XYZ file of C-alpha atoms in Angstrom:
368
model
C 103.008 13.214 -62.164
C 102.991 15.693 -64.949
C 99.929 17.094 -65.605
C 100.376 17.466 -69.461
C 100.650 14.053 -70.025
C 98.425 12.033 -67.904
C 95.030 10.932 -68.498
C 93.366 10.225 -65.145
C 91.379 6.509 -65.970
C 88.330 7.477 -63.409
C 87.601 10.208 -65.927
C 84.399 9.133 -68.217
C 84.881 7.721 -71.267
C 83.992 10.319 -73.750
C 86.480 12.423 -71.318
C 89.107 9.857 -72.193
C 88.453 10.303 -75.873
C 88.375 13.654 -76.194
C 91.750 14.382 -74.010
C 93.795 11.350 -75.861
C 92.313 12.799 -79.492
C 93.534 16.538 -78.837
C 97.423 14.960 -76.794
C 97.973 13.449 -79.661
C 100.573 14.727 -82.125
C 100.556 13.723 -85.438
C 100.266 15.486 -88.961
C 97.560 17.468 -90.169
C 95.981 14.370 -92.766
C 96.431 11.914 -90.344
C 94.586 13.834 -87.277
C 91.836 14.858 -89.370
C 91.183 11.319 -90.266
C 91.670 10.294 -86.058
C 89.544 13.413 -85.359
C 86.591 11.673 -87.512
C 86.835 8.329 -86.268
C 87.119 10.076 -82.478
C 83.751 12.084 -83.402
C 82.199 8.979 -84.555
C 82.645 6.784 -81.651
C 81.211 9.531 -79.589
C 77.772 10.057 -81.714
C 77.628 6.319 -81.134
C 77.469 6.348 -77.507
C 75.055 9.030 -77.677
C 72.754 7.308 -80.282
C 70.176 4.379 -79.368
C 70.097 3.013 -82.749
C 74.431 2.494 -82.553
C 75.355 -0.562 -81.197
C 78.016 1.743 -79.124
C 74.936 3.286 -77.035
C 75.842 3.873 -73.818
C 72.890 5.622 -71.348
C 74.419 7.455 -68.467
C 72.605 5.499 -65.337
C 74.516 5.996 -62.272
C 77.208 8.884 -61.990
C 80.016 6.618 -60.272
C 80.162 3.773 -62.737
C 80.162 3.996 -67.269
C 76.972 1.718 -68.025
C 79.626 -0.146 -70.190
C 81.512 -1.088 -67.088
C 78.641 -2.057 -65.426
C 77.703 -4.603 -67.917
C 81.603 -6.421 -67.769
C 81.380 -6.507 -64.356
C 77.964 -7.174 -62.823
C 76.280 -10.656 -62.478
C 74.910 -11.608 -65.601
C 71.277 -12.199 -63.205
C 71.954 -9.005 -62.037
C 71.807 -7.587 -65.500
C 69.101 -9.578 -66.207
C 66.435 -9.043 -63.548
C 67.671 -5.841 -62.397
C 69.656 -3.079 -64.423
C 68.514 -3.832 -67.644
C 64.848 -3.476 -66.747
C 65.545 -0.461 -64.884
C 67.241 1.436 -67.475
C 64.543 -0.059 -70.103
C 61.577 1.587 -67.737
C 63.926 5.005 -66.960
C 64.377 5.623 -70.574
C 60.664 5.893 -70.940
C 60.060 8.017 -68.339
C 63.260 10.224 -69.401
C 63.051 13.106 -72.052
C 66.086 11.660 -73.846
C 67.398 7.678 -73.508
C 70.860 8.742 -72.234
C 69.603 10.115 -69.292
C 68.537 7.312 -67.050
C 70.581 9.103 -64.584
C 68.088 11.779 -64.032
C 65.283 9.513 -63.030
C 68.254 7.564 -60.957
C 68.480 10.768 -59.116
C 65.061 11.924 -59.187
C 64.223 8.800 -57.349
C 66.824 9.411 -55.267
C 64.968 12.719 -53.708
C 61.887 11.116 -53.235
C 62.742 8.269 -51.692
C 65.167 10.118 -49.602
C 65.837 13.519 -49.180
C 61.666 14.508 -49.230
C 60.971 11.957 -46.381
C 64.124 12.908 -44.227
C 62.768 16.396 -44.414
C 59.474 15.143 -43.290
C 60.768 13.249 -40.639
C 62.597 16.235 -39.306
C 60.297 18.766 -39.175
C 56.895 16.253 -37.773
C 58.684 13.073 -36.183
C 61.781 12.788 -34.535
C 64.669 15.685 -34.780
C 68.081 14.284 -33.721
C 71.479 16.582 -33.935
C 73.238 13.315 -35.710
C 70.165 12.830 -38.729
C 70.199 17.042 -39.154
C 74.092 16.749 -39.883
C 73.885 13.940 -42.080
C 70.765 15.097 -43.777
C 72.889 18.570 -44.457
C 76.418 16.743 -45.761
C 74.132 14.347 -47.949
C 72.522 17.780 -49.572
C 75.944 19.207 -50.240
C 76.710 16.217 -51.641
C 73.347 16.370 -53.895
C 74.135 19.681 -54.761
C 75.917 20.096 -57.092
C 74.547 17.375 -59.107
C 71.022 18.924 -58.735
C 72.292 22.443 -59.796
C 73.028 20.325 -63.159
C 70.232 18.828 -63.790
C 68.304 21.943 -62.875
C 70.730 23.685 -65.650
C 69.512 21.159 -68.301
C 66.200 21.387 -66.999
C 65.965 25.054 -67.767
C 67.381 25.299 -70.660
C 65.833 22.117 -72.263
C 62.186 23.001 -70.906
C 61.888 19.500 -68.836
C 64.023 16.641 -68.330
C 61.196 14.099 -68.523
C 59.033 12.668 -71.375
C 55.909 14.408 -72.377
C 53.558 12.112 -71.053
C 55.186 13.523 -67.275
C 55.077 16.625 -68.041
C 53.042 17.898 -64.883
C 55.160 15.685 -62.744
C 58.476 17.629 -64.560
C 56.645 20.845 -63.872
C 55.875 20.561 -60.377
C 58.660 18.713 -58.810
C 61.290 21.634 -58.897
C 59.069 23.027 -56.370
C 59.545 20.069 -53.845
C 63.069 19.402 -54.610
C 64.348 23.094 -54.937
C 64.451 24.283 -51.537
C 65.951 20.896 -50.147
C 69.262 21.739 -52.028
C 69.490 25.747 -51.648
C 67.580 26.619 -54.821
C 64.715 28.796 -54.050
C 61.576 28.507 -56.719
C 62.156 30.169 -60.394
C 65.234 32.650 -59.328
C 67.759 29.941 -61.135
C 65.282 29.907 -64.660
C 65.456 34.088 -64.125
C 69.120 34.055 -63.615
C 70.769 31.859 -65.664
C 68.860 31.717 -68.519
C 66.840 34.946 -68.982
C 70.001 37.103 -68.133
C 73.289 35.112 -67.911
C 73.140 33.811 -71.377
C 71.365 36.998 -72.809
C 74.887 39.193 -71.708
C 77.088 36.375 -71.555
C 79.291 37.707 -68.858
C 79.587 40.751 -70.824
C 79.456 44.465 -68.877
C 75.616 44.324 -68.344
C 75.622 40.926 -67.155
C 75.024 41.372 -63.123
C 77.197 38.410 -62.749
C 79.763 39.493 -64.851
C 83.524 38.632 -63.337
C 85.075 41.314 -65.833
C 85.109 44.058 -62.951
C 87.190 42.336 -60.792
C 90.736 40.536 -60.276
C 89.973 37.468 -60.541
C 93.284 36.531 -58.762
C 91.977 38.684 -55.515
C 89.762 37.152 -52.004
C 88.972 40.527 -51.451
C 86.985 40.752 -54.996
C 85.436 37.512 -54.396
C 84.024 38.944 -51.384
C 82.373 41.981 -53.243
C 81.134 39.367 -56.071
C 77.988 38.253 -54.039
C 76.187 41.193 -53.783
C 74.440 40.831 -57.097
C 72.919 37.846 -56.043
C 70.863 40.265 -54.120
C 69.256 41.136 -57.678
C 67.476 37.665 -57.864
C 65.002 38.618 -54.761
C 62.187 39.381 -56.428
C 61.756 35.654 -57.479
C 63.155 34.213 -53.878
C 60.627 36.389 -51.650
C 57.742 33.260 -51.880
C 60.199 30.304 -51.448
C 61.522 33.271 -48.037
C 58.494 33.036 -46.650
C 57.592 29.350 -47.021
C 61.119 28.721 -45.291
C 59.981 31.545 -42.709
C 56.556 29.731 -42.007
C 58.092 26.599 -41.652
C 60.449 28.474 -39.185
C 57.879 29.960 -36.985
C 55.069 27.183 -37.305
C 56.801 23.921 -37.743
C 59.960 23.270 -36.540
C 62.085 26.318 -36.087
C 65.734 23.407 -35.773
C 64.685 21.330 -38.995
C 63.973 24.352 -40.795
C 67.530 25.671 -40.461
C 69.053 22.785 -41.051
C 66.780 21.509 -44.228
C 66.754 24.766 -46.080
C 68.447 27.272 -44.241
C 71.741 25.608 -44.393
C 72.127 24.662 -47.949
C 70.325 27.827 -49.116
C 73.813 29.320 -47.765
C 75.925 26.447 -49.040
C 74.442 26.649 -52.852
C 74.360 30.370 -52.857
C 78.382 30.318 -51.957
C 78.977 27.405 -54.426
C 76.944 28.851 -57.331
C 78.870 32.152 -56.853
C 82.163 29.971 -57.055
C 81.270 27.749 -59.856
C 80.250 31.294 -62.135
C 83.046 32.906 -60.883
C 85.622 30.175 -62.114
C 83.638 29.162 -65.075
C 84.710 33.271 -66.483
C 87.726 33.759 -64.641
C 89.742 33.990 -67.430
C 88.235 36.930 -69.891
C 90.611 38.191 -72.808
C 90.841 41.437 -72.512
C 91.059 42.003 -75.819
C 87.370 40.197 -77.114
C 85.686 39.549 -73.556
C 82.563 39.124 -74.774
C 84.019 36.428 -77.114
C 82.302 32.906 -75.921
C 85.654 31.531 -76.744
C 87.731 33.783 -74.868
C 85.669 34.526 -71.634
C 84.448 31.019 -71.070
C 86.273 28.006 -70.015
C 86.664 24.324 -70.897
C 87.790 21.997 -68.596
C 87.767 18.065 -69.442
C 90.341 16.368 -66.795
C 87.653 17.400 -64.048
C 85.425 15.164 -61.772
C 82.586 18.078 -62.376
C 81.722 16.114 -65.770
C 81.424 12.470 -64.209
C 78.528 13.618 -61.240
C 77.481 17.441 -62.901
C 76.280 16.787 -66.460
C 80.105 17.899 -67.596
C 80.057 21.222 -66.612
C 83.412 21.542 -67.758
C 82.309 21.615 -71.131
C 81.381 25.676 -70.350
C 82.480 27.227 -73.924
C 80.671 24.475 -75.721
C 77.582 25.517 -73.367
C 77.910 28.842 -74.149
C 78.078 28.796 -78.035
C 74.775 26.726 -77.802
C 72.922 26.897 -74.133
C 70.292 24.397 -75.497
C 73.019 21.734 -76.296
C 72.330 18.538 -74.705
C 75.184 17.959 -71.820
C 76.640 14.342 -73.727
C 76.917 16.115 -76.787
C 79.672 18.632 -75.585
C 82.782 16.460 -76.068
C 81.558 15.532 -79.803
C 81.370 19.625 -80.123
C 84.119 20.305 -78.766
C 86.490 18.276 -81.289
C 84.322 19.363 -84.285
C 84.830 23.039 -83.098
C 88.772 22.648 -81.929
C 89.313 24.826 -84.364
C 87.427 27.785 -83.265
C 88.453 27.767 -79.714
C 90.868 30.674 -79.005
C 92.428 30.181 -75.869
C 100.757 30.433 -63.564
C 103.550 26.920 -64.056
C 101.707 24.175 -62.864
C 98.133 25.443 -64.596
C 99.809 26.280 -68.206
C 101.021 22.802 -68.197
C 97.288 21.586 -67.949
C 96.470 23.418 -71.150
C 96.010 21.396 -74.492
C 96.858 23.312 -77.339
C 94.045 23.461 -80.072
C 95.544 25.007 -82.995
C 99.049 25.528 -84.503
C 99.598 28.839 -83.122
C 99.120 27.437 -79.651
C 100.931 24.237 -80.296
C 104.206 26.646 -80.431
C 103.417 28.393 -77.577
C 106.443 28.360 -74.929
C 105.317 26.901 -70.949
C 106.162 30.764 -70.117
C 103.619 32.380 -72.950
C 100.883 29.575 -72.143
C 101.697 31.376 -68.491
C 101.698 35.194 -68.977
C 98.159 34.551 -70.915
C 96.581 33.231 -68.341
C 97.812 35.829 -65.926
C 96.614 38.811 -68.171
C 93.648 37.115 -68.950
C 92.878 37.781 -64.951
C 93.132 41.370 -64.649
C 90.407 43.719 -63.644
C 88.445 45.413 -66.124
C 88.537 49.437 -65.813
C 85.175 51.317 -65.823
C 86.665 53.108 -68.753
C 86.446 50.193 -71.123
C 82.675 50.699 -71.522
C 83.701 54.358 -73.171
């Protein structure tokens, strides 16, 4: 299979669209004109009042497919009304899928936890409780991004239900209450992986384990704003259930802090060392990715980075009206797509050496 050329079909649509717009090689007139129609299809499936529409409901399964390939009753009496209530208790009508998944937690992971810690613990429900929060992570993490950065991911008329349930729902997946908001939004995007970013991956060899393994010590500077959700976990420890308490927030307050270190980590581990505090050149994009089907395309990183209050469907529609801004060792060259003409005559072995010097350690000396 060569990876420059194929388009994998489980990818979602506006996935599809983007990747076969920017493969595509034609002449200047002629792609502009493409580009527009490409940009235009995807504004449709983001707007309610286009016949295109096309609400994100469950991750697994396009609503579009859904509707060619469910019982017409079905339809009917059961996923029409359901997206028709979800959009009004949503902030925005594409995203039934966050009260899909907000039901999700309270219908399954809050009572679980419950049932742990004051009914019946069993070894085989505490390892399937833990794998099903994994599983939930990363998709939580997501929502939790667009929560923070949009103020709420539920209409107005919810708003003390959107305030409160991070607080329930938080510690069940690894978060612990506020650090995330502190973090991510309050320093992450204020340095932008820059030198006084705490997160920044600029410092290190990107290429290197041993790195890696010094990269978690600055999530040690997010304490401050864990030490309440600490000693609600330690209560629960000492005056609960000491086994349900490791395994219902113990465990996946290990397993998010590793993954969130990860995701940042790969999400800048290519910095140019000649603009690194460039969005477009210390940022990634990634679009051939299963992280934008079930995380809110996460892929879409640069895009998030130019504009951190961007709503997540509208990052493929910015990325091909900004293709021309974007600046950008074998096997991951030949997943590149070229966005501009100085790219497009780049040679497999210069797409190859860029991505290797983009991964060097910074020196201490740059900052002088």
């Amino acid at each position: 299979m060569d990876p420059s050329a194929f388009i994998d079909p489980y990818l979602t649509l506006p996935d599809q669209l983007v990747l076969q717009e920017l493969l595509k090689n034609e002449d200047a007139k002629s792609k502009t004109k493409k580009t527009s129609e490409t940009v235009q299809t995807l504004q449709s499936l983001n707007n309610p009042t286009e016949v295109g529409f096309d609400p994100t409901v469950f991750q697994f399964w396009d609503t579009h497919q859904l509707h060619t390939q469910l019982p017409l009753f079905v339809q009917k009496y059961a996923l029409n009304p359901y997206i028709a209530w979800a959009q009004e208790v949503a902030r925005y009508p594409t995203d039934v899928v966050m009260v899909t998944h907000l039901s999700i937690y309270f219908g399954m992971s809050i009572p679980s936890a419950i049932w742990l810690h004051c009914y019946h613990f069993t070894w085989v429900h505490r390892l399937l409780h833990w794998i099903l929060h994994v599983w939930f992570a990363g998709t939580y993490t997501l929502m939790k991004h667009q929560y923070v950065h949009m103020n709420g991911v539920l209409a107005p008329k919810y708003r003390v239900f959107d305030r409160l349930f991070p607080y329930l729902v938080d510690p069940l997946v690894g978060h612990t209450w506020n650090s995330y908001y502190y973090h991510h939004v309050k320093h992450h995007h204020v340095e932008g992986n820059g030198p006084a970013d705490l997160n920044s991956t600029m410092w290190y060899d990107r290429e290197s384990i041993t790195d890696f393994a010094c990269y978690p010590k600055y999530a040690l500077k997010t304490a401050l704003w864990e030490g309440s959700n600490y000693y609600f976990i330690y209560l629960m420890w000492r005056y609960v259930n000491h086994r349900a308490a490791f395994c219902v927030f113990i465990l996946p307050l290990l397993t998010l802090r590793l993954g969130l270190m990860a995701g940042n980590w790969g999400q800048h581990a290519f910095v140019d060392p000649d603009d690194p505090t460039s969005d477009f050149r210390s940022s990634i994009t990634l679009i051939d990715v299963a992280s934008n089907r079930f995380c809110f395309n996460d892929g879409y990183h640069t895009s998030h980075h130019l504009h951190p209050c961007r709503h997540w469907r509208d990052h493929p529609v910015a990325l091909l009206k900004d293709r021309d801004r974007y600046k950008d060792y074998e096997y991951l060259a030949k997943c590149m797509v070229p966005l501009g003409a100085e790219q497009a005559k780049m040679t497999l072995q210069e797409w190859a050496d860029m991505l290797r010097g983009r991964m060097r350690r910074f020196l201490k000396e740059y900052l002088q």
